[in-house]
Coordinates of C-alpha atoms and ligand atoms in Angstrom, one line a residue:
X242 CA 80.7 51.5 -0.3
X243 CA 81.9 48.2 1.9
X244 CA 84.2 46.4 -0.1
X245 CA 84.8 42.6 -0.2
X246 CA 87.3 40.5 0.2
X247 CA 89.7 39.8 -3.4
X248 CA 90.8 36.1 -4.2
X249 CA 94.0 37.8 -6.1
X250 CA 94.7 40.7 -3.1
X251 CA 93.5 38.6 0.2
X252 CA 92.7 35.1 1.0
X253 CA 88.9 35.3 1.2
X254 CA 87.0 33.4 4.2
X255 CA 86.2 29.5 3.5
X256 CA 82.9 29.1 4.0
X257 CA 80.9 25.4 4.0
X258 CA 78.0 27.0 2.9
X259 CA 79.0 29.7 -0.8
X260 CA 78.0 33.2 0.1
X261 CA 77.4 33.9 -3.7
X262 CA 76.6 31.1 -6.2
X263 CA 76.7 32.3 -9.6
X264 CA 75.2 30.3 -13.2
X265 CA 75.0 29.7 -16.5
X266 CA 71.6 28.3 -17.0
X267 CA 72.2 26.0 -20.0
X268 CA 70.2 23.4 -22.0
X269 CA 66.8 24.5 -22.7
X270 CA 67.0 24.2 -26.3
X271 CA 67.8 20.9 -25.6
X272 CA 65.3 20.2 -23.1
X273 CA 63.0 20.9 -26.0
X274 CA 63.6 19.2 -28.7
X275 CA 63.9 16.2 -26.1
X276 CA 60.5 16.4 -25.9
X277 CA 59.6 17.5 -29.4
X278 CA 58.7 21.4 -28.2
X279 CA 59.7 24.3 -30.0
X280 CA 62.5 26.0 -27.6
X281 CA 60.7 28.5 -26.3
X282 CA 58.8 26.1 -24.0
X283 CA 62.2 25.5 -22.7
X284 CA 63.2 28.5 -22.0
X285 CA 59.3 29.0 -20.6
X286 CA 60.7 25.7 -18.7
X287 CA 63.6 26.7 -17.6
X288 CA 61.6 29.6 -15.4
X289 CA 60.2 27.4 -12.7
X290 CA 64.6 26.0 -12.7
X291 CA 64.5 30.2 -11.6
X292 CA 62.2 29.7 -8.5
X293 CA 63.2 26.7 -7.9
X294 CA 67.1 28.1 -7.2
X295 CA 65.3 31.5 -5.1
X296 CA 63.8 29.1 -2.8
X297 CA 66.2 27.2 -2.1
X298 CA 68.7 29.4 -0.9
X299 CA 66.3 31.2 0.7
X300 CA 66.3 28.0 2.6
X301 CA 70.1 27.5 2.5
X302 CA 71.2 31.0 4.1
X303 CA 73.2 31.8 0.3
X304 CA 73.0 35.8 -0.1
X305 CA 73.9 35.9 -3.5
X306 CA 72.5 34.1 -7.1
X307 CA 73.7 35.3 -10.2
X308 CA 72.4 33.6 -13.4
X309 CA 73.2 34.5 -16.9
X310 CA 70.2 34.9 -18.8
X311 CA 71.6 36.8 -21.5
X312 CA 74.4 36.8 -23.4
X313 CA 76.0 39.9 -26.0
X314 CA 76.3 37.1 -27.6
X315 CA 72.7 36.8 -27.9
X316 CA 72.0 38.7 -30.1
X317 CA 73.1 36.5 -32.7
X318 CA 70.2 34.2 -32.1
X319 CA 67.0 34.4 -34.5
X320 CA 65.5 37.1 -34.7
X321 CA 62.0 35.0 -33.0
X322 CA 63.5 33.3 -30.3
X323 CA 65.4 36.7 -28.8
X324 CA 62.1 38.8 -29.3
X325 CA 60.4 35.3 -28.2
X326 CA 63.3 36.2 -24.4
X327 CA 63.1 39.6 -24.2
X328 CA 58.8 39.5 -23.8
X329 CA 59.7 36.3 -21.3
X330 CA 61.3 38.6 -19.4
X331 CA 59.2 40.8 -19.2
X332 CA 56.0 38.4 -17.5
X333 CA 58.9 36.8 -15.5
X334 CA 59.7 40.6 -14.0
X335 CA 56.4 41.7 -14.4
X336 CA 54.8 38.4 -12.2
X337 CA 57.9 37.6 -9.9
X338 CA 58.6 41.1 -7.8
X339 CA 55.7 41.5 -6.0
X340 CA 56.4 37.5 -4.6
X341 CA 60.7 38.6 -4.4
X342 CA 60.0 41.7 -2.8
X343 CA 57.9 39.0 0.4
X344 CA 60.8 37.0 0.1
X345 CA 63.7 39.7 1.5
X346 CA 64.9 39.4 -1.6
X347 CA 66.7 42.4 -3.3
X348 CA 66.9 42.7 -7.1
X349 CA 69.6 43.8 -10.0
X350 CA 70.1 43.4 -13.4
X351 CA 73.6 44.2 -14.6
X352 CA 74.4 44.2 -18.4
X353 CA 74.4 47.0 -20.9
X354 CA 70.6 47.8 -20.4
X355 CA 70.9 50.3 -23.0
X356 CA 69.9 48.0 -25.6
X357 CA 67.2 47.3 -24.5
X358 CA 63.5 48.4 -25.5
X359 CA 62.7 51.6 -23.2
X360 CA 59.4 49.5 -21.5
X361 CA 61.5 47.1 -20.1
X362 CA 64.0 49.8 -19.1
X363 CA 61.6 51.1 -17.2
X364 CA 60.6 47.8 -16.7
X365 CA 63.6 46.6 -14.5
X366 CA 64.3 50.1 -13.3
X367 CA 60.8 49.6 -10.9
X368 CA 62.1 46.4 -9.7
X369 CA 64.5 47.1 -9.0
X370 CA 63.6 50.0 -6.7
X371 CA 61.2 48.1 -5.7
X372 CA 62.4 45.4 -3.8
X373 CA 66.1 48.0 -2.9
X374 CA 65.4 48.3 0.6
X375 CA 66.0 43.7 1.1
X376 CA 68.7 42.5 2.0
X377 CA 68.0 39.0 2.6
X378 CA 69.1 37.2 -0.6
X379 CA 70.3 39.3 -4.0
X380 CA 69.2 37.9 -6.7
X381 CA 71.0 38.9 -9.9
X382 CA 70.1 38.5 -13.6
X383 CA 73.0 39.0 -16.4
X384 CA 71.3 40.1 -19.3
X385 CA 72.7 41.9 -21.8
X386 CA 75.7 41.2 -20.1
X387 CA 79.3 40.2 -20.8
X388 CA 82.5 39.7 -18.7
X389 CA 84.1 41.8 -21.9
X390 CA 82.0 44.2 -22.1
X391 CA 82.2 44.9 -17.7
X392 CA 85.9 44.9 -17.8
X393 CA 85.9 47.0 -20.4
X394 CA 83.2 49.8 -19.0
X395 CA 84.6 49.1 -16.0
X396 CA 88.5 50.6 -17.3
X397 CA 86.8 53.5 -18.6
X398 CA 84.5 54.7 -16.3
X399 CA 88.2 54.0 -13.9
X400 CA 89.7 56.9 -16.2
X401 CA 86.4 59.3 -16.4
X402 CA 86.7 59.1 -12.5
X403 CA 90.6 59.9 -12.7
X404 CA 91.7 61.9 -15.2
X405 CA 94.7 63.2 -13.6
X406 CA 95.8 60.3 -12.9
X407 CA 98.9 58.8 -15.0
X408 CA 100.2 55.1 -14.2
X409 CA 99.9 52.8 -11.3
X410 CA 97.0 51.7 -11.5
X411 CA 95.4 48.9 -9.0
X412 CA 93.1 46.8 -8.9
X413 CA 91.0 47.8 -6.2
X414 CA 90.4 51.1 -8.8
X415 CA 89.3 49.4 -11.1
X416 CA 87.0 46.8 -9.0
X417 CA 84.1 49.1 -8.2
X418 CA 83.9 50.0 -11.7
X419 CA 82.4 46.7 -12.5
X420 CA 78.6 46.0 -12.5
X421 CA 78.5 43.6 -9.7
X422 CA 80.7 45.7 -6.7
X423 CA 78.4 45.1 -4.8
X424 CA 78.5 41.5 -4.4
X425 CA 82.0 39.5 -3.0
X426 CA 83.2 36.9 -6.5
X427 CA 80.8 34.4 -6.7
X428 CA 82.8 30.6 -4.5
X429 CA 80.2 28.5 -6.2
X430 CA 79.9 29.0 -10.1
X431 CA 77.3 25.8 -11.6
X432 CA 77.0 25.6 -15.7
X433 CA 74.2 23.0 -16.4
X434 CA 74.1 21.1 -19.2
X435 CA 76.9 19.7 -21.1
X436 CA 79.1 22.5 -22.3
X437 CA 82.2 23.3 -20.0
X438 CA 83.4 26.7 -20.4
X439 CA 82.4 30.6 -19.9
X440 CA 81.3 31.6 -22.8
X441 CA 81.7 35.0 -21.2
X442 CA 80.3 35.2 -18.8
X443 CA 81.3 37.0 -14.6
X444 CA 85.4 36.8 -16.3
X445 CA 86.9 38.6 -13.7
X446 CA 85.3 37.7 -10.5
X447 CA 85.6 34.2 -11.4
X448 CA 89.2 34.3 -11.0
X449 CA 88.9 31.1 -7.9
X450 CA 85.6 30.6 -8.2
X451 CA 84.7 26.9 -8.0
X452 CA 83.5 25.2 -11.4
X453 CA 81.0 23.2 -11.1
X454 CA 80.1 21.5 -14.4
X455 CA 77.1 19.3 -14.5
X456 CA 75.1 17.5 -17.4
X457 CA 71.4 18.0 -16.2
X458 CA 70.2 20.3 -18.3
X459 CA 67.9 23.2 -16.8
X460 CA 65.0 23.0 -17.0
X461 CA 65.4 19.5 -14.8
X462 CA 67.8 21.3 -12.7
X463 CA 66.5 20.8 -8.6
X464 CA 67.0 21.5 -5.4
X465 CA 68.0 17.8 -5.2
X466 CA 71.6 18.9 -8.3
X467 CA 71.6 21.9 -6.4
X468 CA 72.3 20.3 -3.0
X469 CA 74.5 17.4 -4.8
X470 CA 76.8 20.9 -6.4
X471 CA 76.2 22.3 -3.7
X472 CA 78.5 19.2 -1.3
X473 CA 81.1 18.8 -4.2
X474 CA 81.8 22.8 -3.1
X475 CA 82.0 21.9 0.5
X476 CA 84.5 18.7 -0.9
X477 CA 87.3 21.6 -2.3
X478 CA 90.7 22.7 -1.0
X479 CA 90.0 26.7 -1.5
X480 CA 94.1 27.2 -1.6
X481 CA 94.2 30.7 -3.6
X482 CA 97.9 30.5 -4.3
X483 CA 99.3 28.4 -1.2
X484 CA 99.5 24.7 -0.3
X485 CA 97.6 22.1 1.4
X486 CA 100.9 22.2 3.9
X487 CA 100.3 25.5 5.0
X488 CA 95.7 25.5 4.5
X489 CA 97.0 22.3 7.5
X490 CA 99.0 24.1 10.1
X491 CA 97.1 27.5 9.8
X492 CA 94.1 28.8 10.2
X493 CA 92.6 31.0 7.3
X494 CA 93.2 34.2 8.1
X495 CA 93.2 37.4 6.2
X496 CA 96.5 38.1 4.8
X497 CA 97.5 41.2 3.7
X498 CA 97.1 42.7 0.5
X499 CA 100.0 41.1 -1.6
X500 CA 98.8 42.0 -4.9
X501 CA 101.6 42.9 -8.0
X502 CA 100.3 46.8 -9.5
X503 CA 100.2 47.5 -12.0
X504 CA 102.1 50.6 -14.8
X505 CA 100.3 51.9 -17.5
Ligands
LIG851 C1 70.4 28.8 -22.3 O1 69.8 27.5 -22.7 C2 68.9 29.8 -21.9 C3 70.5 31.1 -22.7 C4 70.8 31.9 -23.2 C5 69.1 32.2 -23.0 P1 69.8 27.6 -24.5 O2 68.6 28.3 -25.0 O3 71.3 27.8 -24.5 O4 69.7 26.3 -24.2 P2 70.8 24.6 -25.5 O5 72.1 24.6 -25.1 O6 70.4 25.4 -27.1 O7 70.2 23.6 -25.0
LIG852 C1 76.0 30.6 -22.1 O1 74.3 29.9 -22.6 C2 74.5 32.0 -21.7 C3 72.8 32.0 -21.1 C4 73.1 30.7 -20.8 C5 72.4 33.5 -21.2 P1 75.0 30.2 -24.2 O2 74.6 29.2 -24.8 O3 75.1 30.8 -25.6 O4 76.4 29.6 -24.6 P2 77.2 28.6 -25.9 O5 76.8 30.1 -27.0 O6 76.8 27.2 -25.4 O7 78.5 29.3 -25.5
LIG853 MG1 72.7 27.0 -24.9

């Protein structure tokens, strides 16, 4: 498997256009309330923004788009809303996969999928397989995903893969087992809807991502709002622990792996 730069062990390249954008799509319920509609209308409307974002990423040469669709804590919502969200997920998968495939988009779904109905699991599987050969854009949907779940399941799999080993673990031992090991860490994180929190999204992978928060509600987030986030991103000085002076005097180079080893 391809090994991507780790933000703590290497200095990832600083690029004007992010390679990987990860988004918490928040504010559907408040958008619906504002329009005197049921919450579900907001979720349905939010799907339009997903289509817009996929198009934007294709046009701008962004390679990975990751969307938080349902968190491991969203099961706490009223049963009706959860079940409508599941139905919407099924419908969107069925309707959109052909178009994604035509546009060279590879679809991947991360999260604890075992909790979903078998029909939905099969549909996810089929959609991933259908688009598996595509590489223009990797669209990841995080569903029943939690950052803590991810770190735990990766740890469990790392230990299973190395039954004889004791201690002396390195982060490179763990990262191949994370749900998104097929992608570089997000360069840019966006959360719509005004809240400034991570809500158990990609805890490990966001270590050095640029965090962008906007008041715009997800159903109203559009190409213009996305470009504003990209413009903000371009202005950031990504130091990865170094000083500004170091950045000015030396062009970005890949530094040797200097991360500490962790002894168990
Ligand atoms: C995000 O919108 C969508 C999901 C979590 C599924 P919300 O439903 O959280 O919208 P608000 O935060 O209530 O406005
Ligand atoms: C985060 O949104 C999860 C998704 C967008 C899927 P929430 O609306 O569930 O987050 P909190 O509860 O406000 O932190
Ligand atoms: Mg919310």
